[in-house]
């Protein structure tokens, strides 16, 4: 079955309009969902709409409510909500352009492929794609879909264009909220050399097909075992993660050297900091006395 377009319309750049179709660039993974089952009968459990102290209620008695204070709600009808939805427009106007690296990764939400709607649109489409690539810019605009406006970016991708839905500013938490209390100290030079050596050794082309959700794989194996066991209990063996040991400079240095291999010979030897050297001396003395 051919993919269904998420949006059809035209991209407008000043007085130029380009008819396009937009398709999802991602799909749901192999997630496994569960239903709650009544074990004695094997039947799925269903839920009723109930009000505490009243019991089950009719669907036409249910409104949407926005809580303005504890226990106090503003009630809205579906017709009222529909009335304030943004009218779906068939034009995505590019109102601003920014440097390709100016948008923080936290703002990106979901990608879509943008393709010309017909042969006549291909020339203008190619001009826009190549102009964005040559200027190293990203186009910004707002797309009206299903009654809401989405902030989107447009950038070249191979022979085509990719549109990415962006989060609005109030949807993104500032990084300083979590990072402000972290120390601003520079990393130890010896440790940094070892860490960069490990990174260089493990650097390779990105091949997404080599990565799998091991939790989903394990669940699928368990489900297959349960099917073959015909109701008998099956327990999966789970490997316990190795417990982390000490976090001081000596342990970190040893772990990095072991990761590099050959006792850390791949990294250039440098003079250890005075504090670390003193710690090693005290450690050696304790071992001899023992």
PDB file of C-alpha atoms in Angstrom:
ATOM      1  CA  UNK A   1       0.000   0.000   0.000  1.00  0.00           C
ATOM      2  CA  UNK A   2       1.362   3.423  -0.959  1.00  0.00           C
ATOM      3  CA  UNK A   3       2.202   5.728   1.911  1.00  0.00           C
ATOM      4  CA  UNK A   4      -0.424   8.329   2.743  1.00  0.00           C
ATOM      5  CA  UNK A   5       0.686  11.953   2.615  1.00  0.00           C
ATOM      6  CA  UNK A   6       0.779  13.701   5.992  1.00  0.00           C
ATOM      7  CA  UNK A   7       0.218  17.066   4.288  1.00  0.00           C
ATOM      8  CA  UNK A   8      -0.339  18.336   0.759  1.00  0.00           C
ATOM      9  CA  UNK A   9       0.040  21.942  -0.269  1.00  0.00           C
ATOM     10  CA  UNK A  10       2.669  24.377  -1.419  1.00  0.00           C
ATOM     11  CA  UNK A  11       5.880  25.832  -0.060  1.00  0.00           C
ATOM     12  CA  UNK A  12       6.076  29.547  -0.686  1.00  0.00           C
ATOM     13  CA  UNK A  13       9.360  31.407  -1.050  1.00  0.00           C
ATOM     14  CA  UNK A  14       8.512  35.077  -1.668  1.00  0.00           C
ATOM     15  CA  UNK A  15       6.432  34.987  -4.890  1.00  0.00           C
ATOM     16  CA  UNK A  16       7.408  31.405  -5.803  1.00  0.00           C
ATOM     17  CA  UNK A  17       5.042  28.567  -4.844  1.00  0.00           C
ATOM     18  CA  UNK A  18       6.136  24.917  -5.030  1.00  0.00           C
ATOM     19  CA  UNK A  19       3.439  22.200  -4.858  1.00  0.00           C
ATOM     20  CA  UNK A  20       4.659  19.439  -2.526  1.00  0.00           C
ATOM     21  CA  UNK A  21       3.589  16.387  -0.578  1.00  0.00           C
ATOM     22  CA  UNK A  22       4.941  15.544   2.878  1.00  0.00           C
ATOM     23  CA  UNK A  23       5.371  11.963   4.109  1.00  0.00           C
ATOM     24  CA  UNK A  24       6.468  10.573   7.507  1.00  0.00           C
ATOM     25  CA  UNK A  25      10.186   9.726   7.541  1.00  0.00           C
ATOM     26  CA  UNK A  26       9.874   7.374  10.523  1.00  0.00           C
ATOM     27  CA  UNK A  27       7.640   4.516  11.621  1.00  0.00           C
ATOM     28  CA  UNK A  28       6.880   2.783  14.879  1.00  0.00           C
ATOM     29  CA  UNK A  29       9.412   0.210  15.962  1.00  0.00           C
ATOM     30  CA  UNK A  30       8.797  -3.363  17.073  1.00  0.00           C
ATOM     31  CA  UNK A  31       7.196  -2.319  20.346  1.00  0.00           C
ATOM     32  CA  UNK A  32       5.228  -4.983  22.235  1.00  0.00           C
ATOM     33  CA  UNK A  33       1.965  -3.949  23.870  1.00  0.00           C
ATOM     34  CA  UNK A  34       0.029  -5.802  26.554  1.00  0.00           C
ATOM     35  CA  UNK A  35      -3.612  -6.074  27.619  1.00  0.00           C
ATOM     36  CA  UNK A  36      -4.735  -6.643  31.186  1.00  0.00           C
ATOM     37  CA  UNK A  37      -6.340 -10.102  31.374  1.00  0.00           C
ATOM     38  CA  UNK A  38      -8.659 -11.665  33.951  1.00  0.00           C
ATOM     39  CA  UNK A  39      -6.610 -14.805  34.677  1.00  0.00           C
ATOM     40  CA  UNK A  40      -9.463 -17.188  35.715  1.00  0.00           C
ATOM     41  CA  UNK A  41     -11.425 -16.596  32.479  1.00  0.00           C
ATOM     42  CA  UNK A  42      -8.670 -15.434  30.144  1.00  0.00           C
ATOM     43  CA  UNK A  43     -10.817 -12.487  29.026  1.00  0.00           C
ATOM     44  CA  UNK A  44      -9.536  -8.897  28.634  1.00  0.00           C
ATOM     45  CA  UNK A  45     -10.477  -6.337  31.264  1.00  0.00           C
ATOM     46  CA  UNK A  46     -12.491  -3.297  30.130  1.00  0.00           C
ATOM     47  CA  UNK A  47     -13.005   0.024  31.874  1.00  0.00           C
ATOM     48  CA  UNK A  48     -16.062   2.155  32.491  1.00  0.00           C
ATOM     49  CA  UNK A  49     -16.356   5.928  32.859  1.00  0.00           C
ATOM     50  CA  UNK A  50     -17.365   6.414  36.503  1.00  0.00           C
ATOM     51  CA  UNK A  51     -17.755   9.319  38.932  1.00  0.00           C
ATOM     52  CA  UNK A  52     -16.805   8.806  42.567  1.00  0.00           C
ATOM     53  CA  UNK A  53     -19.992   8.526  44.614  1.00  0.00           C
ATOM     54  CA  UNK A  54     -22.176   8.425  41.488  1.00  0.00           C
ATOM     55  CA  UNK A  55     -21.086   5.408  39.481  1.00  0.00           C
ATOM     56  CA  UNK A  56     -21.130   4.869  35.687  1.00  0.00           C
ATOM     57  CA  UNK A  57     -22.107   7.912  33.601  1.00  0.00           C
ATOM     58  CA  UNK A  58     -23.352   8.446  30.046  1.00  0.00           C
ATOM     59  CA  UNK A  59     -20.892   9.596  27.397  1.00  0.00           C
ATOM     60  CA  UNK A  60     -22.989  12.710  26.589  1.00  0.00           C
ATOM     61  CA  UNK A  61     -22.591  13.876  30.196  1.00  0.00           C
ATOM     62  CA  UNK A  62     -18.812  14.062  29.863  1.00  0.00           C
ATOM     63  CA  UNK A  63     -17.163  17.425  29.138  1.00  0.00           C
ATOM     64  CA  UNK A  64     -13.530  18.454  28.928  1.00  0.00           C
ATOM     65  CA  UNK A  65     -12.408  20.499  31.905  1.00  0.00           C
ATOM     66  CA  UNK A  66      -9.401  22.724  32.581  1.00  0.00           C
ATOM     67  CA  UNK A  67      -8.491  22.916  36.282  1.00  0.00           C
ATOM     68  CA  UNK A  68      -8.102  26.565  37.364  1.00  0.00           C
ATOM     69  CA  UNK A  69      -7.751  25.775  41.066  1.00  0.00           C
ATOM     70  CA  UNK A  70      -7.961  22.710  43.293  1.00  0.00           C
ATOM     71  CA  UNK A  71     -11.246  20.996  42.394  1.00  0.00           C
ATOM     72  CA  UNK A  72     -12.492  23.891  40.218  1.00  0.00           C
ATOM     73  CA  UNK A  73     -12.736  23.454  36.462  1.00  0.00           C
ATOM     74  CA  UNK A  74     -13.689  25.466  33.398  1.00  0.00           C
ATOM     75  CA  UNK A  75     -15.869  23.157  31.270  1.00  0.00           C
ATOM     76  CA  UNK A  76     -15.511  23.195  27.477  1.00  0.00           C
ATOM     77  CA  UNK A  77     -17.727  21.563  24.875  1.00  0.00           C
ATOM     78  CA  UNK A  78     -16.295  19.875  21.794  1.00  0.00           C
ATOM     79  CA  UNK A  79     -17.918  22.528  19.576  1.00  0.00           C
ATOM     80  CA  UNK A  80     -16.167  25.308  21.511  1.00  0.00           C
ATOM     81  CA  UNK A  81     -12.803  23.604  21.164  1.00  0.00           C
ATOM     82  CA  UNK A  82     -13.360  23.023  17.447  1.00  0.00           C
ATOM     83  CA  UNK A  83     -14.257  26.694  16.962  1.00  0.00           C
ATOM     84  CA  UNK A  84     -10.803  27.929  18.071  1.00  0.00           C
ATOM     85  CA  UNK A  85      -8.801  25.485  15.964  1.00  0.00           C
ATOM     86  CA  UNK A  86      -6.594  27.082  13.338  1.00  0.00           C
ATOM     87  CA  UNK A  87      -8.019  26.838   9.831  1.00  0.00           C
ATOM     88  CA  UNK A  88      -5.963  24.372   7.852  1.00  0.00           C
ATOM     89  CA  UNK A  89      -3.962  26.280   5.263  1.00  0.00           C
ATOM     90  CA  UNK A  90      -2.417  24.682   2.220  1.00  0.00           C
ATOM     91  CA  UNK A  91       0.617  26.967   2.192  1.00  0.00           C
ATOM     92  CA  UNK A  92       3.859  26.703   4.148  1.00  0.00           C
ATOM     93  CA  UNK A  93       5.502  30.093   3.907  1.00  0.00           C
ATOM     94  CA  UNK A  94       9.219  30.209   4.649  1.00  0.00           C
ATOM     95  CA  UNK A  95       9.390  33.357   6.791  1.00  0.00           C
ATOM     96  CA  UNK A  96      12.981  33.139   8.058  1.00  0.00           C
ATOM     97  CA  UNK A  97      16.299  31.423   7.407  1.00  0.00           C
ATOM     98  CA  UNK A  98      18.942  30.516  10.006  1.00  0.00           C
ATOM     99  CA  UNK A  99      22.371  28.898  10.009  1.00  0.00           C
ATOM    100  CA  UNK A 100      22.173  25.113   9.721  1.00  0.00           C
ATOM    101  CA  UNK A 101      23.688  24.630  13.208  1.00  0.00           C
ATOM    102  CA  UNK A 102      21.699  27.409  14.906  1.00  0.00           C
ATOM    103  CA  UNK A 103      18.835  25.169  16.107  1.00  0.00           C
ATOM    104  CA  UNK A 104      19.564  23.239  19.277  1.00  0.00           C
ATOM    105  CA  UNK A 105      19.037  19.474  19.027  1.00  0.00           C
ATOM    106  CA  UNK A 106      16.455  19.693  21.846  1.00  0.00           C
ATOM    107  CA  UNK A 107      14.017  21.464  19.522  1.00  0.00           C
ATOM    108  CA  UNK A 108      13.857  18.734  16.877  1.00  0.00           C
ATOM    109  CA  UNK A 109      10.861  16.432  17.258  1.00  0.00           C
ATOM    110  CA  UNK A 110       9.938  14.490  14.098  1.00  0.00           C
ATOM    111  CA  UNK A 111      11.194  14.365  10.480  1.00  0.00           C
ATOM    112  CA  UNK A 112       9.193  14.199   7.243  1.00  0.00           C
ATOM    113  CA  UNK A 113      10.183  13.746   3.593  1.00  0.00           C
ATOM    114  CA  UNK A 114       9.154  16.560   1.250  1.00  0.00           C
ATOM    115  CA  UNK A 115       8.703  15.643  -2.430  1.00  0.00           C
ATOM    116  CA  UNK A 116       7.445  17.654  -5.438  1.00  0.00           C
ATOM    117  CA  UNK A 117       3.768  17.034  -6.111  1.00  0.00           C
ATOM    118  CA  UNK A 118       4.236  16.747  -9.898  1.00  0.00           C
ATOM    119  CA  UNK A 119       6.775  17.069 -12.698  1.00  0.00           C
ATOM    120  CA  UNK A 120       6.112  20.777 -13.108  1.00  0.00           C
ATOM    121  CA  UNK A 121       7.219  21.434  -9.519  1.00  0.00           C
ATOM    122  CA  UNK A 122      10.568  19.654  -9.841  1.00  0.00           C
ATOM    123  CA  UNK A 123      12.581  22.593 -11.208  1.00  0.00           C
ATOM    124  CA  UNK A 124      11.522  25.064  -8.485  1.00  0.00           C
ATOM    125  CA  UNK A 125      11.960  22.304  -5.900  1.00  0.00           C
ATOM    126  CA  UNK A 126      15.569  21.695  -7.049  1.00  0.00           C
ATOM    127  CA  UNK A 127      16.331  25.428  -6.964  1.00  0.00           C
ATOM    128  CA  UNK A 128      15.131  25.712  -3.355  1.00  0.00           C
ATOM    129  CA  UNK A 129      17.039  22.584  -2.300  1.00  0.00           C
ATOM    130  CA  UNK A 130      20.304  23.718  -3.884  1.00  0.00           C
ATOM    131  CA  UNK A 131      19.929  27.280  -2.594  1.00  0.00           C
ATOM    132  CA  UNK A 132      19.569  25.996   0.973  1.00  0.00           C
ATOM    133  CA  UNK A 133      22.579  23.728   0.506  1.00  0.00           C
ATOM    134  CA  UNK A 134      24.750  26.453  -1.009  1.00  0.00           C
ATOM    135  CA  UNK A 135      23.924  29.013   1.679  1.00  0.00           C
ATOM    136  CA  UNK A 136      24.058  26.368   4.455  1.00  0.00           C
ATOM    137  CA  UNK A 137      20.772  27.709   5.757  1.00  0.00           C
ATOM    138  CA  UNK A 138      17.591  26.155   7.196  1.00  0.00           C
ATOM    139  CA  UNK A 139      14.168  27.555   6.337  1.00  0.00           C
ATOM    140  CA  UNK A 140      11.589  28.176   9.076  1.00  0.00           C
ATOM    141  CA  UNK A 141       7.804  28.404   8.877  1.00  0.00           C
ATOM    142  CA  UNK A 142       4.559  27.292  10.532  1.00  0.00           C
ATOM    143  CA  UNK A 143       2.535  24.422   9.159  1.00  0.00           C
ATOM    144  CA  UNK A 144      -1.195  24.222   9.861  1.00  0.00           C
ATOM    145  CA  UNK A 145      -2.259  20.602  10.418  1.00  0.00           C
ATOM    146  CA  UNK A 146      -5.396  19.251  12.104  1.00  0.00           C
ATOM    147  CA  UNK A 147      -6.317  22.540  13.724  1.00  0.00           C
ATOM    148  CA  UNK A 148      -2.896  23.308  15.181  1.00  0.00           C
ATOM    149  CA  UNK A 149       0.143  25.214  13.983  1.00  0.00           C
ATOM    150  CA  UNK A 150       3.466  23.441  14.047  1.00  0.00           C
ATOM    151  CA  UNK A 151       6.815  25.197  13.935  1.00  0.00           C
ATOM    152  CA  UNK A 152       8.883  23.479  11.235  1.00  0.00           C
ATOM    153  CA  UNK A 153      12.295  23.652   9.598  1.00  0.00           C
ATOM    154  CA  UNK A 154      13.198  22.768   6.029  1.00  0.00           C
ATOM    155  CA  UNK A 155      16.641  21.617   4.913  1.00  0.00           C
ATOM    156  CA  UNK A 156      18.267  19.637   2.080  1.00  0.00           C
ATOM    157  CA  UNK A 157      18.755  15.884   2.399  1.00  0.00           C
ATOM    158  CA  UNK A 158      20.466  14.093  -0.481  1.00  0.00           C
ATOM    159  CA  UNK A 159      18.401  14.687  -3.616  1.00  0.00           C
ATOM    160  CA  UNK A 160      15.449  15.975  -1.626  1.00  0.00           C
ATOM    161  CA  UNK A 161      14.239  18.070   1.270  1.00  0.00           C
ATOM    162  CA  UNK A 162      13.435  17.108   4.844  1.00  0.00           C
ATOM    163  CA  UNK A 163      10.923  18.961   6.988  1.00  0.00           C
ATOM    164  CA  UNK A 164      11.325  18.620  10.743  1.00  0.00           C
ATOM    165  CA  UNK A 165       8.664  19.509  13.284  1.00  0.00           C
ATOM    166  CA  UNK A 166      10.213  21.665  16.017  1.00  0.00           C
ATOM    167  CA  UNK A 167       9.166  22.118  19.620  1.00  0.00           C
ATOM    168  CA  UNK A 168       8.094  25.585  20.737  1.00  0.00           C
ATOM    169  CA  UNK A 169      10.248  27.383  23.306  1.00  0.00           C
ATOM    170  CA  UNK A 170       7.894  26.634  26.218  1.00  0.00           C
ATOM    171  CA  UNK A 171       8.174  22.905  25.475  1.00  0.00           C
ATOM    172  CA  UNK A 172      11.940  22.774  26.013  1.00  0.00           C
ATOM    173  CA  UNK A 173      13.575  22.727  29.458  1.00  0.00           C
ATOM    174  CA  UNK A 174      16.659  24.887  29.769  1.00  0.00           C
ATOM    175  CA  UNK A 175      19.845  22.845  30.127  1.00  0.00           C
ATOM    176  CA  UNK A 176      21.051  25.111  32.961  1.00  0.00           C
ATOM    177  CA  UNK A 177      18.274  23.673  35.126  1.00  0.00           C
ATOM    178  CA  UNK A 178      20.233  20.425  35.316  1.00  0.00           C
ATOM    179  CA  UNK A 179      23.813  21.482  34.554  1.00  0.00           C
ATOM    180  CA  UNK A 180      24.279  24.646  36.614  1.00  0.00           C
ATOM    181  CA  UNK A 181      25.640  22.815  39.688  1.00  0.00           C
ATOM    182  CA  UNK A 182      28.190  20.768  37.769  1.00  0.00           C
ATOM    183  CA  UNK A 183      31.823  21.820  38.416  1.00  0.00           C
ATOM    184  CA  UNK A 184      33.517  23.859  35.708  1.00  0.00           C
ATOM    185  CA  UNK A 185      36.911  22.176  36.258  1.00  0.00           C
ATOM    186  CA  UNK A 186      38.966  21.026  33.278  1.00  0.00           C
ATOM    187  CA  UNK A 187      39.460  17.263  32.898  1.00  0.00           C
ATOM    188  CA  UNK A 188      42.819  15.788  33.928  1.00  0.00           C
ATOM    189  CA  UNK A 189      45.127  15.806  30.877  1.00  0.00           C
ATOM    190  CA  UNK A 190      46.268  12.159  31.261  1.00  0.00           C
ATOM    191  CA  UNK A 191      42.716  10.887  31.644  1.00  0.00           C
ATOM    192  CA  UNK A 192      41.590  13.019  28.711  1.00  0.00           C
ATOM    193  CA  UNK A 193      44.317  11.532  26.473  1.00  0.00           C
ATOM    194  CA  UNK A 194      43.257   8.005  27.367  1.00  0.00           C
ATOM    195  CA  UNK A 195      39.563   8.778  26.814  1.00  0.00           C
ATOM    196  CA  UNK A 196      40.198  10.352  23.396  1.00  0.00           C
ATOM    197  CA  UNK A 197      42.314   7.325  22.406  1.00  0.00           C
ATOM    198  CA  UNK A 198      39.402   5.008  23.232  1.00  0.00           C
ATOM    199  CA  UNK A 199      37.014   7.201  21.228  1.00  0.00           C
ATOM    200  CA  UNK A 200      39.343   7.166  18.206  1.00  0.00           C
ATOM    201  CA  UNK A 201      39.713   3.363  18.389  1.00  0.00           C
ATOM    202  CA  UNK A 202      35.949   2.895  18.475  1.00  0.00           C
ATOM    203  CA  UNK A 203      35.133   5.434  15.759  1.00  0.00           C
ATOM    204  CA  UNK A 204      33.345   3.858  12.765  1.00  0.00           C
ATOM    205  CA  UNK A 205      30.617   4.687  10.219  1.00  0.00           C
ATOM    206  CA  UNK A 206      27.105   4.831  11.705  1.00  0.00           C
ATOM    207  CA  UNK A 207      25.122   1.702  10.755  1.00  0.00           C
ATOM    208  CA  UNK A 208      21.719   1.901  12.499  1.00  0.00           C
ATOM    209  CA  UNK A 209      20.766  -1.640  11.429  1.00  0.00           C
ATOM    210  CA  UNK A 210      23.435  -2.997  13.766  1.00  0.00           C
ATOM    211  CA  UNK A 211      21.575  -1.720  16.838  1.00  0.00           C
ATOM    212  CA  UNK A 212      18.559  -3.485  18.310  1.00  0.00           C
ATOM    213  CA  UNK A 213      16.237  -2.961  21.255  1.00  0.00           C
ATOM    214  CA  UNK A 214      17.432  -5.840  23.446  1.00  0.00           C
ATOM    215  CA  UNK A 215      14.429  -5.488  25.746  1.00  0.00           C
ATOM    216  CA  UNK A 216      12.002  -6.073  22.851  1.00  0.00           C
ATOM    217  CA  UNK A 217      14.139  -8.977  21.582  1.00  0.00           C
ATOM    218  CA  UNK A 218      14.090 -10.575  25.038  1.00  0.00           C
ATOM    219  CA  UNK A 219      10.314 -10.114  25.336  1.00  0.00           C
ATOM    220  CA  UNK A 220       9.786 -11.762  21.951  1.00  0.00           C
ATOM    221  CA  UNK A 221      11.922 -14.742  23.022  1.00  0.00           C
ATOM    222  CA  UNK A 222       9.965 -15.013  26.259  1.00  0.00           C
ATOM    223  CA  UNK A 223       6.628 -14.909  24.412  1.00  0.00           C
ATOM    224  CA  UNK A 224       7.802 -17.679  22.065  1.00  0.00           C
ATOM    225  CA  UNK A 225       8.857 -19.810  25.053  1.00  0.00           C
ATOM    226  CA  UNK A 226       5.486 -19.239  26.726  1.00  0.00           C
ATOM    227  CA  UNK A 227       3.686 -20.312  23.555  1.00  0.00           C
ATOM    228  CA  UNK A 228       5.676 -23.553  23.444  1.00  0.00           C
ATOM    229  CA  UNK A 229       5.285 -24.114  27.208  1.00  0.00           C
ATOM    230  CA  UNK A 230       1.471 -24.015  26.823  1.00  0.00           C
ATOM    231  CA  UNK A 231       0.726 -22.146  30.031  1.00  0.00           C
ATOM    232  CA  UNK A 232       3.641 -23.364  32.147  1.00  0.00           C
ATOM    233  CA  UNK A 233       5.634 -20.701  33.985  1.00  0.00           C
ATOM    234  CA  UNK A 234       8.799 -19.596  32.218  1.00  0.00           C
ATOM    235  CA  UNK A 235      11.520 -17.555  33.926  1.00  0.00           C
ATOM    236  CA  UNK A 236      14.061 -15.716  31.810  1.00  0.00           C
ATOM    237  CA  UNK A 237      17.664 -15.696  33.024  1.00  0.00           C
ATOM    238  CA  UNK A 238      18.784 -12.118  33.610  1.00  0.00           C
ATOM    239  CA  UNK A 239      22.427 -11.170  33.911  1.00  0.00           C
ATOM    240  CA  UNK A 240      23.120  -8.806  36.769  1.00  0.00           C
ATOM    241  CA  UNK A 241      25.152  -5.761  35.703  1.00  0.00           C
ATOM    242  CA  UNK A 242      28.631  -5.598  37.149  1.00  0.00           C
ATOM    243  CA  UNK A 243      28.734  -3.303  40.162  1.00  0.00           C
ATOM    244  CA  UNK A 244      30.753  -0.142  39.709  1.00  0.00           C
ATOM    245  CA  UNK A 245      33.846   0.161  41.854  1.00  0.00           C
ATOM    246  CA  UNK A 246      35.345   3.346  43.323  1.00  0.00           C
ATOM    247  CA  UNK A 247      35.306   6.627  41.509  1.00  0.00           C
ATOM    248  CA  UNK A 248      38.746   8.038  42.430  1.00  0.00           C
ATOM    249  CA  UNK A 249      41.509   9.022  40.022  1.00  0.00           C
ATOM    250  CA  UNK A 250      43.464   5.757  40.434  1.00  0.00           C
ATOM    251  CA  UNK A 251      40.492   3.527  39.541  1.00  0.00           C
ATOM    252  CA  UNK A 252      39.472   5.724  36.611  1.00  0.00           C
ATOM    253  CA  UNK A 253      43.027   5.788  35.253  1.00  0.00           C
ATOM    254  CA  UNK A 254      43.332   1.986  35.543  1.00  0.00           C
ATOM    255  CA  UNK A 255      39.980   1.434  33.859  1.00  0.00           C
ATOM    256  CA  UNK A 256      40.850   3.745  30.965  1.00  0.00           C
ATOM    257  CA  UNK A 257      44.253   2.104  30.487  1.00  0.00           C
ATOM    258  CA  UNK A 258      42.636  -1.334  30.455  1.00  0.00           C
ATOM    259  CA  UNK A 259      40.108  -0.123  27.889  1.00  0.00           C
ATOM    260  CA  UNK A 260      42.862   1.189  25.627  1.00  0.00           C
ATOM    261  CA  UNK A 261      44.792  -2.090  25.913  1.00  0.00           C
ATOM    262  CA  UNK A 262      48.525  -2.810  26.250  1.00  0.00           C
ATOM    263  CA  UNK A 263      48.596  -1.066  29.589  1.00  0.00           C
ATOM    264  CA  UNK A 264      47.714   2.266  28.025  1.00  0.00           C
ATOM    265  CA  UNK A 265      50.760   2.411  25.734  1.00  0.00           C
ATOM    266  CA  UNK A 266      48.661   3.883  22.942  1.00  0.00           C
ATOM    267  CA  UNK A 267      48.324   7.134  24.878  1.00  0.00           C
ATOM    268  CA  UNK A 268      51.348   9.417  25.363  1.00  0.00           C
ATOM    269  CA  UNK A 269      52.753   9.294  28.862  1.00  0.00           C
ATOM    270  CA  UNK A 270      52.584  12.536  30.800  1.00  0.00           C
ATOM    271  CA  UNK A 271      53.587  13.593  34.257  1.00  0.00           C
ATOM    272  CA  UNK A 272      50.843  12.805  36.732  1.00  0.00           C
ATOM    273  CA  UNK A 273      49.379  15.614  38.870  1.00  0.00           C
ATOM    274  CA  UNK A 274      51.041  16.047  42.268  1.00  0.00           C
ATOM    275  CA  UNK A 275      47.922  14.982  44.166  1.00  0.00           C
ATOM    276  CA  UNK A 276      47.537  11.782  42.135  1.00  0.00           C
ATOM    277  CA  UNK A 277      51.251  10.966  42.493  1.00  0.00           C
ATOM    278  CA  UNK A 278      51.062  11.344  46.264  1.00  0.00           C
ATOM    279  CA  UNK A 279      48.041   9.046  46.338  1.00  0.00           C
ATOM    280  CA  UNK A 280      49.891   6.372  44.389  1.00  0.00           C
ATOM    281  CA  UNK A 281      52.874   6.601  46.803  1.00  0.00           C
ATOM    282  CA  UNK A 282      50.652   6.147  49.840  1.00  0.00           C
ATOM    283  CA  UNK A 283      48.895   3.212  48.165  1.00  0.00           C
ATOM    284  CA  UNK A 284      52.189   1.492  47.357  1.00  0.00           C
ATOM    285  CA  UNK A 285      53.432   1.961  50.934  1.00  0.00           C
ATOM    286  CA  UNK A 286      50.277   0.354  52.330  1.00  0.00           C
ATOM    287  CA  UNK A 287      50.673  -2.675  50.053  1.00  0.00           C
ATOM    288  CA  UNK A 288      54.322  -3.210  51.112  1.00  0.00           C
ATOM    289  CA  UNK A 289      53.471  -2.933  54.814  1.00  0.00           C
ATOM    290  CA  UNK A 290      50.650  -5.454  54.301  1.00  0.00           C
TER     291      UNK A 290
END
